[in-house]
Structure formats: C-alpha cells, structure tokens
Amino acid sequence: MRPLSQCQVLLAALLASAAVVTSTPTHAQDRSAERAAMVDTIKSHARSVPSALGAQRIDPVVANVMEKVPRHLFVPEQQRAAAYQDRPLPIGYGQTISQPFIVALMTDLINVGPGDAVLEIGTGSGYQAAVLSPLAKKVYSIEIIPELGKRAASRLAELRFDNVEVKVGDGYHGWPDHAPFDAIVVTAAASHIPPPLVEQLAKGGRMIVPVGGPFSVQFLMLVEKRRDGSITTRQLLPVSFVPLRGGRAQ
Ligand code: SAH
C-alpha cells in the first residue's frame, strides 16, 4: 500500500468531518429513539388507568403512528428539547399541545378506520391531526385562532400530511359541509357536549370530548351514536384542557 500523501490525509480528514457535519443534524432531527421511549411511557401509563376504560392497551396501530410522527416539529423552537416528554407544552397564544398519553388515549378511543372521515375541533399545533392522518381517509380540523390555524396548515402540508384540511373558525358548530363524521375529537374543554357535533356524528360513530369549566374538574366523555341513532355517553377520566371558546360554547 502506498503511503498517503499529506493532501490525501487532509482530504480524508475533511471528508470525515463533513460526514459528521452532515450525519449529526439528520440523526439529531430524527429523534426516533426518544419517540420510541415516549411510546413506552404511554403504554405503561395506559396500563395504570382504570380497566373500565377499555384502553389499558393502546392499539398497536396508534402506538406505531405515534412512533413516527415528529412531535418536535409541531412545537415552538424553544420547546423542542422537551418535545418527547409525556406532558403538554405551550404553543403560543395561551394554548398547549396535548400530553402524548392523552393524544394516544383519545385516538385509541375513537377507533378510526382507513375509510373514515374524522373531525377535530382545536387544531392547535396540528399534532393530533397528524396522528389521525395515517389512520383515516380524511381529517378535517378547525382552529379558532387564525395564526395557529394557518401555521398548523402549512406545517401539515410541508410534512406531507396531505389528507388533512384545516379551516379557521368556531368549531362549536362543526363543519356541516363535510358531515357526517365517523369520528370527532374535541381538544378543548366545553361546558357541555356541543349539540351540532352530536348532530354531525355518523351512525356508528364516536366522539371524544373533554367537558367541564376551565377552573373546575373536566372529564373526558365518550359519546357514541348507535346504528339506530340513539346516543350513549360515558364519563371516562379527569383531564385538564384549555377552554373551548366561541359563540355558544360557554
Ligand atoms: N389538538 C391540538 C391541541 C390544541 S389545544 C394539538 O394537537 O396541538 C386546543 C385548541 O383549541 C387551541 O388551539 C384553541 O385555540 C382551540 N379552540 C378553542 N376553542 C375553539 C373553537 N371554538 N373552535 C376551534 N378551535 C378552538
């Protein structure tokens, strides 16, 4: 073997450092190990909730999606380091991205299938919509704060969650043009279950909605519309959500 010239050594060193420079950020941005750890935390959290909930084992399909969606890209720059901790984080305008366990639980409880149209009220960061996207045929999401809605819409488009449509408006009234919905998820707490959303739920559909005042205890409620059109509601667990704002929400 020929001894390397000084120039070749220099070139090799440059290439090695270039490899470090190009591979480190990609790896750091990927953060798949942190996501896998987050999903483990979610699974063990689920095992500790009352068995009557029927969500002690998060559906592996939901867990798998949450292992892929880059939550760190849905939070502001200064929150990125904490993106895979199992807690809500501020997203600006006094709003929060929900705790990953709650996102998993709500997604699990509405049983989304590949042919389903899903309505989300409270787009916020767009993260919950991104988690629903691979599970559903179409996701419609409504956000009342224009800046958040626009930001989430462009983030979802950039990340190619192409079956998500976001609109700015008051979600209390639902989205009649696209009703009925096979599943509805409300990610802000209402003082009561909004009747227009019950109306827009398909027969056989499920809605998950936190109900309660901003300074009192709120409960996650599961609303089901049976095939015969009758409604059942179940009170699940105590939660803490930002309030649902808008016209008749109070
Ligand atoms: N699902 C979001 C969490 C958002 S927090 C996420 O994954 O990041 C709740 C959001 O509901 C806030 O952004 C808030 O502005 C929005 N919101 C409150 N009242 C609303 C209403 N009446 N219609 C639509 N969005 C509403």
PDB file of C-alpha atoms and ligand atoms in Angstrom:
ATOM      1  CA  MET A   1       0.000   0.000   0.000  1.00  0.00           C
ATOM      2  CA  ARG A   2       1.261   3.433  -0.938  1.00  0.00           C
ATOM      3  CA  PRO A   3       1.753   5.834   1.964  1.00  0.00           C
ATOM      4  CA  LEU A   4      -0.888   8.558   1.895  1.00  0.00           C
ATOM      5  CA  SER A   5       0.238  11.987   0.794  1.00  0.00           C
ATOM      6  CA  GLN A   6      -0.363  14.904   3.115  1.00  0.00           C
ATOM      7  CA  CYS A   7      -3.002  16.097   0.716  1.00  0.00           C
ATOM      8  CA  GLN A   8      -4.842  12.753   0.856  1.00  0.00           C
ATOM      9  CA  VAL A   9      -4.718  12.750   4.655  1.00  0.00           C
ATOM     10  CA  LEU A  10      -6.148  16.259   4.697  1.00  0.00           C
ATOM     11  CA  LEU A  11      -8.864  15.236   2.220  1.00  0.00           C
ATOM     12  CA  ALA A  12      -9.752  12.178   4.306  1.00  0.00           C
ATOM     13  CA  ALA A  13      -9.985  14.331   7.436  1.00  0.00           C
ATOM     14  CA  LEU A  14     -12.168  16.826   5.611  1.00  0.00           C
ATOM     15  CA  LEU A  15     -14.461  14.084   4.322  1.00  0.00           C
ATOM     16  CA  ALA A  16     -14.709  12.553   7.789  1.00  0.00           C
ATOM     17  CA  SER A  17     -15.639  15.883   9.330  1.00  0.00           C
ATOM     18  CA  ALA A  18     -18.103  16.531   6.507  1.00  0.00           C
ATOM     19  CA  ALA A  19     -19.699  13.159   7.280  1.00  0.00           C
ATOM     20  CA  VAL A  20     -20.007  14.160  10.919  1.00  0.00           C
ATOM     21  CA  VAL A  21     -21.430  17.535   9.959  1.00  0.00           C
ATOM     22  CA  THR A  22     -23.999  16.082   7.563  1.00  0.00           C
ATOM     23  CA  SER A  23     -24.953  12.998   9.579  1.00  0.00           C
ATOM     24  CA  THR A  24     -25.223  14.592  13.021  1.00  0.00           C
ATOM     25  CA  PRO A  25     -28.067  17.004  12.298  1.00  0.00           C
ATOM     26  CA  THR A  26     -30.099  14.393  10.386  1.00  0.00           C
ATOM     27  CA  HIS A  27     -29.691  11.992  13.255  1.00  0.00           C
ATOM     28  CA  ALA A  28     -30.433  14.663  15.832  1.00  0.00           C
ATOM     29  CA  GLN A  29     -33.541  15.750  13.922  1.00  0.00           C
ATOM     30  CA  ASP A  30     -34.817  12.210  13.570  1.00  0.00           C
ATOM     31  CA  ARG A  31     -35.124  11.592  17.335  1.00  0.00           C
ATOM     32  CA  SER A  32     -36.681   8.158  16.764  1.00  0.00           C
ATOM     33  CA  ALA A  33     -35.137   6.712  19.930  1.00  0.00           C
ATOM     34  CA  GLU A  34     -36.810   9.427  22.011  1.00  0.00           C
ATOM     35  CA  ARG A  35     -40.099   8.742  20.247  1.00  0.00           C
ATOM     36  CA  ALA A  36     -39.834   5.017  20.999  1.00  0.00           C
ATOM     37  CA  ALA A  37     -39.203   5.855  24.674  1.00  0.00           C
ATOM     38  CA  MET A  38     -42.221   8.203  24.639  1.00  0.00           C
ATOM     39  CA  VAL A  39     -44.415   5.394  23.299  1.00  0.00           C
ATOM     40  CA  ASP A  40     -43.144   3.043  26.056  1.00  0.00           C
ATOM     41  CA  THR A  41     -44.136   5.676  28.622  1.00  0.00           C
ATOM     42  CA  ILE A  42     -47.574   5.993  27.016  1.00  0.00           C
ATOM     43  CA  LYS A  43     -48.064   2.205  27.143  1.00  0.00           C
ATOM     44  CA  SER A  44     -47.163   1.974  30.807  1.00  0.00           C
ATOM     45  CA  HIS A  45     -49.343   4.988  31.605  1.00  0.00           C
ATOM     46  CA  ALA A  46     -52.259   3.262  29.822  1.00  0.00           C
ATOM     47  CA  ARG A  47     -51.818   0.144  31.956  1.00  0.00           C
ATOM     48  CA  SER A  48     -52.337   2.265  35.080  1.00  0.00           C
ATOM     49  CA  VAL A  49     -55.717   3.739  34.078  1.00  0.00           C
ATOM     50  CA  PRO A  50     -58.916   2.032  35.344  1.00  0.00           C
ATOM     51  CA  SER A  51     -59.660  -1.125  33.364  1.00  0.00           C
ATOM     52  CA  ALA A  52     -63.301   0.007  32.891  1.00  0.00           C
ATOM     53  CA  LEU A  53     -61.964   2.500  30.367  1.00  0.00           C
ATOM     54  CA  GLY A  54     -61.107  -0.297  27.981  1.00  0.00           C
ATOM     55  CA  ALA A  55     -57.903   1.476  26.966  1.00  0.00           C
ATOM     56  CA  GLN A  56     -55.330  -0.339  29.057  1.00  0.00           C
ATOM     57  CA  ARG A  57     -53.590  -1.445  25.940  1.00  0.00           C
ATOM     58  CA  ILE A  58     -53.152   1.351  23.394  1.00  0.00           C
ATOM     59  CA  ASP A  59     -53.908  -0.063  19.938  1.00  0.00           C
ATOM     60  CA  PRO A  60     -50.547  -1.051  18.385  1.00  0.00           C
ATOM     61  CA  VAL A  61     -51.573   0.759  15.181  1.00  0.00           C
ATOM     62  CA  VAL A  62     -51.961   4.009  17.131  1.00  0.00           C
ATOM     63  CA  ALA A  63     -48.691   3.400  19.015  1.00  0.00           C
ATOM     64  CA  ASN A  64     -46.941   2.771  15.724  1.00  0.00           C
ATOM     65  CA  VAL A  65     -48.166   6.067  14.259  1.00  0.00           C
ATOM     66  CA  MET A  66     -47.044   7.968  17.354  1.00  0.00           C
ATOM     67  CA  GLU A  67     -43.638   6.399  16.997  1.00  0.00           C
ATOM     68  CA  LYS A  68     -43.384   8.009  13.565  1.00  0.00           C
ATOM     69  CA  VAL A  69     -44.957  11.489  13.814  1.00  0.00           C
ATOM     70  CA  PRO A  70     -42.206  14.046  14.629  1.00  0.00           C
ATOM     71  CA  ARG A  71     -43.790  15.855  17.624  1.00  0.00           C
ATOM     72  CA  HIS A  72     -40.731  18.107  17.894  1.00  0.00           C
ATOM     73  CA  LEU A  73     -41.652  19.728  14.576  1.00  0.00           C
ATOM     74  CA  PHE A  74     -45.050  20.754  15.972  1.00  0.00           C
ATOM     75  CA  VAL A  75     -43.749  22.707  18.978  1.00  0.00           C
ATOM     76  CA  PRO A  76     -42.016  26.103  19.044  1.00  0.00           C
ATOM     77  CA  GLU A  77     -38.212  26.092  18.733  1.00  0.00           C
ATOM     78  CA  GLN A  78     -37.695  26.793  22.441  1.00  0.00           C
ATOM     79  CA  GLN A  79     -39.814  23.739  23.422  1.00  0.00           C
ATOM     80  CA  ARG A  80     -38.126  21.269  21.070  1.00  0.00           C
ATOM     81  CA  ALA A  81     -35.806  19.717  23.646  1.00  0.00           C
ATOM     82  CA  ALA A  82     -38.857  18.724  25.743  1.00  0.00           C
ATOM     83  CA  ALA A  83     -40.933  17.504  22.782  1.00  0.00           C
ATOM     84  CA  TYR A  84     -40.822  13.812  23.730  1.00  0.00           C
ATOM     85  CA  GLN A  85     -41.613  14.201  27.398  1.00  0.00           C
ATOM     86  CA  ASP A  86     -45.083  12.973  28.293  1.00  0.00           C
ATOM     87  CA  ARG A  87     -46.553  16.387  29.073  1.00  0.00           C
ATOM     88  CA  PRO A  88     -48.393  19.261  27.413  1.00  0.00           C
ATOM     89  CA  LEU A  89     -46.259  22.135  26.113  1.00  0.00           C
ATOM     90  CA  PRO A  90     -47.066  25.784  25.313  1.00  0.00           C
ATOM     91  CA  ILE A  91     -47.563  26.547  21.612  1.00  0.00           C
ATOM     92  CA  GLY A  92     -48.239  30.296  21.907  1.00  0.00           C
ATOM     93  CA  TYR A  93     -51.442  32.366  22.173  1.00  0.00           C
ATOM     94  CA  GLY A  94     -52.056  30.805  25.602  1.00  0.00           C
ATOM     95  CA  GLN A  95     -52.676  27.363  24.043  1.00  0.00           C
ATOM     96  CA  THR A  96     -50.987  23.985  24.516  1.00  0.00           C
ATOM     97  CA  ILE A  97     -50.192  20.854  22.548  1.00  0.00           C
ATOM     98  CA  SER A  98     -51.784  17.968  24.491  1.00  0.00           C
ATOM     99  CA  GLN A  99     -49.823  15.446  26.513  1.00  0.00           C
ATOM    100  CA  PRO A 100     -48.807  12.491  24.267  1.00  0.00           C
ATOM    101  CA  PHE A 101     -50.611   9.974  26.525  1.00  0.00           C
ATOM    102  CA  ILE A 102     -53.862  11.929  26.133  1.00  0.00           C
ATOM    103  CA  VAL A 103     -53.392  12.108  22.342  1.00  0.00           C
ATOM    104  CA  ALA A 104     -52.865   8.320  22.275  1.00  0.00           C
ATOM    105  CA  LEU A 105     -55.859   7.671  24.527  1.00  0.00           C
ATOM    106  CA  MET A 106     -58.247   9.923  22.599  1.00  0.00           C
ATOM    107  CA  THR A 107     -57.091   8.494  19.268  1.00  0.00           C
ATOM    108  CA  ASP A 108     -57.444   4.950  20.572  1.00  0.00           C
ATOM    109  CA  LEU A 109     -60.952   5.548  21.954  1.00  0.00           C
ATOM    110  CA  ILE A 110     -62.436   6.829  18.690  1.00  0.00           C
ATOM    111  CA  ASN A 111     -61.373   3.664  16.784  1.00  0.00           C
ATOM    112  CA  VAL A 112     -60.510   5.340  13.488  1.00  0.00           C
ATOM    113  CA  GLY A 113     -60.572   3.089  10.420  1.00  0.00           C
ATOM    114  CA  PRO A 114     -58.945   3.620   6.989  1.00  0.00           C
ATOM    115  CA  GLY A 115     -62.203   4.655   5.297  1.00  0.00           C
ATOM    116  CA  ASP A 116     -63.185   7.176   7.977  1.00  0.00           C
ATOM    117  CA  ALA A 117     -63.751  10.915   7.843  1.00  0.00           C
ATOM    118  CA  VAL A 118     -62.648  12.481  11.132  1.00  0.00           C
ATOM    119  CA  LEU A 119     -63.376  15.933  12.506  1.00  0.00           C
ATOM    120  CA  GLU A 120     -61.060  17.576  15.011  1.00  0.00           C
ATOM    121  CA  ILE A 121     -62.030  20.715  16.935  1.00  0.00           C
ATOM    122  CA  GLY A 122     -58.962  22.671  18.088  1.00  0.00           C
ATOM    123  CA  THR A 123     -56.151  22.191  15.551  1.00  0.00           C
ATOM    124  CA  GLY A 124     -53.621  23.972  17.785  1.00  0.00           C
ATOM    125  CA  SER A 125     -50.189  22.799  16.653  1.00  0.00           C
ATOM    126  CA  GLY A 126     -51.604  20.272  14.162  1.00  0.00           C
ATOM    127  CA  TYR A 127     -50.037  17.322  16.039  1.00  0.00           C
ATOM    128  CA  GLN A 128     -53.291  15.481  16.843  1.00  0.00           C
ATOM    129  CA  ALA A 129     -54.378  15.918  13.212  1.00  0.00           C
ATOM    130  CA  ALA A 130     -51.029  14.489  12.068  1.00  0.00           C
ATOM    131  CA  VAL A 131     -51.528  11.435  14.301  1.00  0.00           C
ATOM    132  CA  LEU A 132     -55.027  10.923  12.870  1.00  0.00           C
ATOM    133  CA  SER A 133     -53.880  11.409   9.277  1.00  0.00           C
ATOM    134  CA  PRO A 134     -52.382   7.941   8.540  1.00  0.00           C
ATOM    135  CA  LEU A 135     -55.285   6.216  10.330  1.00  0.00           C
ATOM    136  CA  ALA A 136     -58.155   7.926   8.477  1.00  0.00           C
ATOM    137  CA  LYS A 137     -59.246   8.625   4.933  1.00  0.00           C
ATOM    138  CA  LYS A 138     -59.674  12.328   5.596  1.00  0.00           C
ATOM    139  CA  VAL A 139     -59.141  14.608   8.586  1.00  0.00           C
ATOM    140  CA  TYR A 140     -60.969  17.935   8.893  1.00  0.00           C
ATOM    141  CA  SER A 141     -59.692  20.216  11.615  1.00  0.00           C
ATOM    142  CA  ILE A 142     -60.997  23.582  12.842  1.00  0.00           C
ATOM    143  CA  GLU A 143     -58.993  26.168  14.791  1.00  0.00           C
ATOM    144  CA  ILE A 144     -60.433  29.398  16.184  1.00  0.00           C
ATOM    145  CA  ILE A 145     -57.120  31.335  16.435  1.00  0.00           C
ATOM    146  CA  PRO A 146     -56.221  32.322  12.855  1.00  0.00           C
ATOM    147  CA  GLU A 147     -52.420  32.431  13.430  1.00  0.00           C
ATOM    148  CA  LEU A 148     -52.387  28.919  14.915  1.00  0.00           C
ATOM    149  CA  GLY A 149     -54.676  27.542  12.198  1.00  0.00           C
ATOM    150  CA  LYS A 150     -52.557  28.969   9.374  1.00  0.00           C
ATOM    151  CA  ARG A 151     -49.311  27.847  10.950  1.00  0.00           C
ATOM    152  CA  ALA A 152     -50.630  24.309  11.517  1.00  0.00           C
ATOM    153  CA  ALA A 153     -51.985  24.094   7.964  1.00  0.00           C
ATOM    154  CA  SER A 154     -48.642  24.999   6.411  1.00  0.00           C
ATOM    155  CA  ARG A 155     -46.717  22.689   8.764  1.00  0.00           C
ATOM    156  CA  LEU A 156     -49.017  19.763   7.912  1.00  0.00           C
ATOM    157  CA  ALA A 157     -48.639  20.495   4.197  1.00  0.00           C
ATOM    158  CA  GLU A 158     -44.837  20.725   4.445  1.00  0.00           C
ATOM    159  CA  LEU A 159     -44.697  17.382   6.242  1.00  0.00           C
ATOM    160  CA  ARG A 160     -46.999  15.880   3.582  1.00  0.00           C
ATOM    161  CA  PHE A 161     -49.998  15.046   5.750  1.00  0.00           C
ATOM    162  CA  ASP A 162     -51.970  15.519   2.567  1.00  0.00           C
ATOM    163  CA  ASN A 163     -55.348  14.228   3.738  1.00  0.00           C
ATOM    164  CA  VAL A 164     -55.700  16.899   6.440  1.00  0.00           C
ATOM    165  CA  GLU A 165     -57.786  20.005   5.765  1.00  0.00           C
ATOM    166  CA  VAL A 166     -57.632  22.869   8.261  1.00  0.00           C
ATOM    167  CA  LYS A 167     -60.008  25.797   8.481  1.00  0.00           C
ATOM    168  CA  VAL A 168     -60.130  28.799  10.760  1.00  0.00           C
ATOM    169  CA  GLY A 169     -63.471  29.158  12.524  1.00  0.00           C
ATOM    170  CA  ASP A 170     -65.568  28.298  15.556  1.00  0.00           C
ATOM    171  CA  GLY A 171     -65.589  24.518  15.836  1.00  0.00           C
ATOM    172  CA  TYR A 172     -68.569  24.538  18.208  1.00  0.00           C
ATOM    173  CA  HIS A 173     -70.722  24.499  15.080  1.00  0.00           C
ATOM    174  CA  GLY A 174     -68.797  21.652  13.428  1.00  0.00           C
ATOM    175  CA  TRP A 175     -68.270  21.531   9.656  1.00  0.00           C
ATOM    176  CA  PRO A 176     -71.705  20.743   8.178  1.00  0.00           C
ATOM    177  CA  ASP A 177     -70.409  20.683   4.573  1.00  0.00           C
ATOM    178  CA  HIS A 178     -68.391  17.530   5.277  1.00  0.00           C
ATOM    179  CA  ALA A 179     -70.718  15.816   7.777  1.00  0.00           C
ATOM    180  CA  PRO A 180     -71.413  13.139   8.828  1.00  0.00           C
ATOM    181  CA  PHE A 181     -68.127  12.221  10.522  1.00  0.00           C
ATOM    182  CA  ASP A 182     -67.219   8.690  11.579  1.00  0.00           C
ATOM    183  CA  ALA A 183     -65.254  10.115  14.488  1.00  0.00           C
ATOM    184  CA  ILE A 184     -64.955  13.501  16.201  1.00  0.00           C
ATOM    185  CA  VAL A 185     -62.236  14.598  18.596  1.00  0.00           C
ATOM    186  CA  VAL A 186     -62.568  17.822  20.559  1.00  0.00           C
ATOM    187  CA  THR A 187     -59.291  19.013  22.062  1.00  0.00           C
ATOM    188  CA  ALA A 188     -60.591  21.942  24.141  1.00  0.00           C
ATOM    189  CA  ALA A 189     -62.944  21.671  27.130  1.00  0.00           C
ATOM    190  CA  ALA A 190     -66.583  22.633  26.601  1.00  0.00           C
ATOM    191  CA  SER A 191     -69.106  23.378  29.340  1.00  0.00           C
ATOM    192  CA  HIS A 192     -71.432  20.867  27.643  1.00  0.00           C
ATOM    193  CA  ILE A 193     -71.316  18.478  24.703  1.00  0.00           C
ATOM    194  CA  PRO A 194     -71.923  20.718  21.646  1.00  0.00           C
ATOM    195  CA  PRO A 195     -75.242  19.587  20.061  1.00  0.00           C
ATOM    196  CA  PRO A 196     -74.114  20.443  16.487  1.00  0.00           C
ATOM    197  CA  LEU A 197     -71.264  17.940  16.868  1.00  0.00           C
ATOM    198  CA  VAL A 198     -73.616  15.193  18.088  1.00  0.00           C
ATOM    199  CA  GLU A 199     -75.793  16.015  15.098  1.00  0.00           C
ATOM    200  CA  GLN A 200     -72.822  15.695  12.701  1.00  0.00           C
ATOM    201  CA  LEU A 201     -71.659  12.347  14.103  1.00  0.00           C
ATOM    202  CA  ALA A 202     -72.396   9.421  11.760  1.00  0.00           C
ATOM    203  CA  LYS A 203     -74.461   6.467  12.937  1.00  0.00           C
ATOM    204  CA  GLY A 204     -71.997   4.026  14.493  1.00  0.00           C
ATOM    205  CA  GLY A 205     -69.625   6.968  15.083  1.00  0.00           C
ATOM    206  CA  ARG A 206     -67.707   8.004  18.192  1.00  0.00           C
ATOM    207  CA  MET A 207     -66.819  11.362  19.664  1.00  0.00           C
ATOM    208  CA  ILE A 208     -64.358  12.125  22.437  1.00  0.00           C
ATOM    209  CA  VAL A 209     -64.769  15.468  24.187  1.00  0.00           C
ATOM    210  CA  PRO A 210     -63.488  16.988  27.438  1.00  0.00           C
ATOM    211  CA  VAL A 211     -66.388  18.541  29.375  1.00  0.00           C
ATOM    212  CA  GLY A 212     -66.144  20.945  32.311  1.00  0.00           C
ATOM    213  CA  GLY A 213     -65.273  24.508  33.228  1.00  0.00           C
ATOM    214  CA  PRO A 214     -61.763  25.984  32.943  1.00  0.00           C
ATOM    215  CA  PHE A 215     -61.315  26.204  36.735  1.00  0.00           C
ATOM    216  CA  SER A 216     -63.257  23.102  37.717  1.00  0.00           C
ATOM    217  CA  VAL A 217     -62.680  19.428  37.088  1.00  0.00           C
ATOM    218  CA  GLN A 218     -63.163  18.343  33.499  1.00  0.00           C
ATOM    219  CA  PHE A 219     -63.935  14.826  32.339  1.00  0.00           C
ATOM    220  CA  LEU A 220     -63.182  13.141  29.085  1.00  0.00           C
ATOM    221  CA  MET A 221     -66.539  11.973  27.701  1.00  0.00           C
ATOM    222  CA  LEU A 222     -67.061   9.297  25.068  1.00  0.00           C
ATOM    223  CA  VAL A 223     -70.206   9.850  23.002  1.00  0.00           C
ATOM    224  CA  GLU A 224     -71.440   7.073  20.728  1.00  0.00           C
ATOM    225  CA  LYS A 225     -74.185   7.253  18.153  1.00  0.00           C
ATOM    226  CA  ARG A 226     -75.626   3.790  17.691  1.00  0.00           C
ATOM    227  CA  ARG A 227     -76.798   2.398  14.368  1.00  0.00           C
ATOM    228  CA  ASP A 228     -80.404   3.213  15.379  1.00  0.00           C
ATOM    229  CA  GLY A 229     -79.404   6.832  16.005  1.00  0.00           C
ATOM    230  CA  SER A 230     -79.601   6.643  19.817  1.00  0.00           C
ATOM    231  CA  ILE A 231     -76.847   8.321  21.826  1.00  0.00           C
ATOM    232  CA  THR A 232     -74.847   6.929  24.724  1.00  0.00           C
ATOM    233  CA  THR A 233     -72.338   8.905  26.793  1.00  0.00           C
ATOM    234  CA  ARG A 234     -69.690   7.621  29.156  1.00  0.00           C
ATOM    235  CA  GLN A 235     -67.651   9.688  31.564  1.00  0.00           C
ATOM    236  CA  LEU A 236     -64.053   8.480  31.438  1.00  0.00           C
ATOM    237  CA  LEU A 237     -61.233  10.168  33.331  1.00  0.00           C
ATOM    238  CA  PRO A 238     -60.479  13.608  34.796  1.00  0.00           C
ATOM    239  CA  VAL A 239     -58.397  15.764  32.446  1.00  0.00           C
ATOM    240  CA  SER A 240     -57.198  19.334  32.066  1.00  0.00           C
ATOM    241  CA  PHE A 241     -57.730  21.109  28.738  1.00  0.00           C
ATOM    242  CA  VAL A 242     -57.741  24.734  27.636  1.00  0.00           C
ATOM    243  CA  PRO A 243     -61.329  26.032  27.297  1.00  0.00           C
ATOM    244  CA  LEU A 244     -63.373  25.764  24.118  1.00  0.00           C
ATOM    245  CA  ARG A 245     -64.057  29.345  23.121  1.00  0.00           C
ATOM    246  CA  GLY A 246     -66.566  30.838  20.764  1.00  0.00           C
ATOM    247  CA  GLY A 247     -70.232  31.698  20.391  1.00  0.00           C
ATOM    248  CA  ARG A 248     -72.377  29.273  22.258  1.00  0.00           C
ATOM    249  CA  ALA A 249     -69.601  27.225  23.866  1.00  0.00           C
ATOM    250  CA  GLN A 250     -69.927  28.718  27.376  1.00  0.00           C
TER     251      GLN A 250
HETATM  252  N1  SAH B   1     -55.127  19.367  19.142  1.00  0.00           N
HETATM  253  C1  SAH B   1     -54.131  20.367  19.458  1.00  0.00           C
HETATM  254  C2  SAH B   1     -54.267  20.842  20.887  1.00  0.00           C
HETATM  255  C3  SAH B   1     -54.805  22.172  20.858  1.00  0.00           C
HETATM  256  S1  SAH B   1     -55.219  22.998  22.342  1.00  0.00           S
HETATM  257  C4  SAH B   1     -52.726  19.891  19.158  1.00  0.00           C
HETATM  258  O1  SAH B   1     -52.559  18.717  18.798  1.00  0.00           O
HETATM  259  O2  SAH B   1     -51.809  20.689  19.250  1.00  0.00           O
HETATM  260  C5  SAH B   1     -56.871  23.457  21.922  1.00  0.00           C
HETATM  261  C6  SAH B   1     -57.036  24.340  20.733  1.00  0.00           C
HETATM  262  O3  SAH B   1     -58.427  24.561  20.568  1.00  0.00           O
HETATM  263  C7  SAH B   1     -56.398  25.717  20.845  1.00  0.00           C
HETATM  264  O4  SAH B   1     -55.523  25.917  19.783  1.00  0.00           O
HETATM  265  C8  SAH B   1     -57.583  26.661  20.797  1.00  0.00           C
HETATM  266  O5  SAH B   1     -57.321  27.883  20.150  1.00  0.00           O
HETATM  267  C9  SAH B   1     -58.602  25.833  20.027  1.00  0.00           C
HETATM  268  N2  SAH B   1     -60.001  26.242  20.229  1.00  0.00           N
HETATM  269  C10 SAH B   1     -60.603  26.721  21.341  1.00  0.00           C
HETATM  270  N3  SAH B   1     -61.905  26.941  21.115  1.00  0.00           N
HETATM  271  C11 SAH B   1     -62.140  26.584  19.812  1.00  0.00           C
HETATM  272  C12 SAH B   1     -63.292  26.609  18.986  1.00  0.00           C
HETATM  273  N4  SAH B   1     -64.487  27.006  19.436  1.00  0.00           N
HETATM  274  N5  SAH B   1     -63.162  26.183  17.711  1.00  0.00           N
HETATM  275  C13 SAH B   1     -61.966  25.762  17.215  1.00  0.00           C
HETATM  276  N6  SAH B   1     -60.834  25.745  17.960  1.00  0.00           N
HETATM  277  C14 SAH B   1     -60.922  26.143  19.245  1.00  0.00           C
END
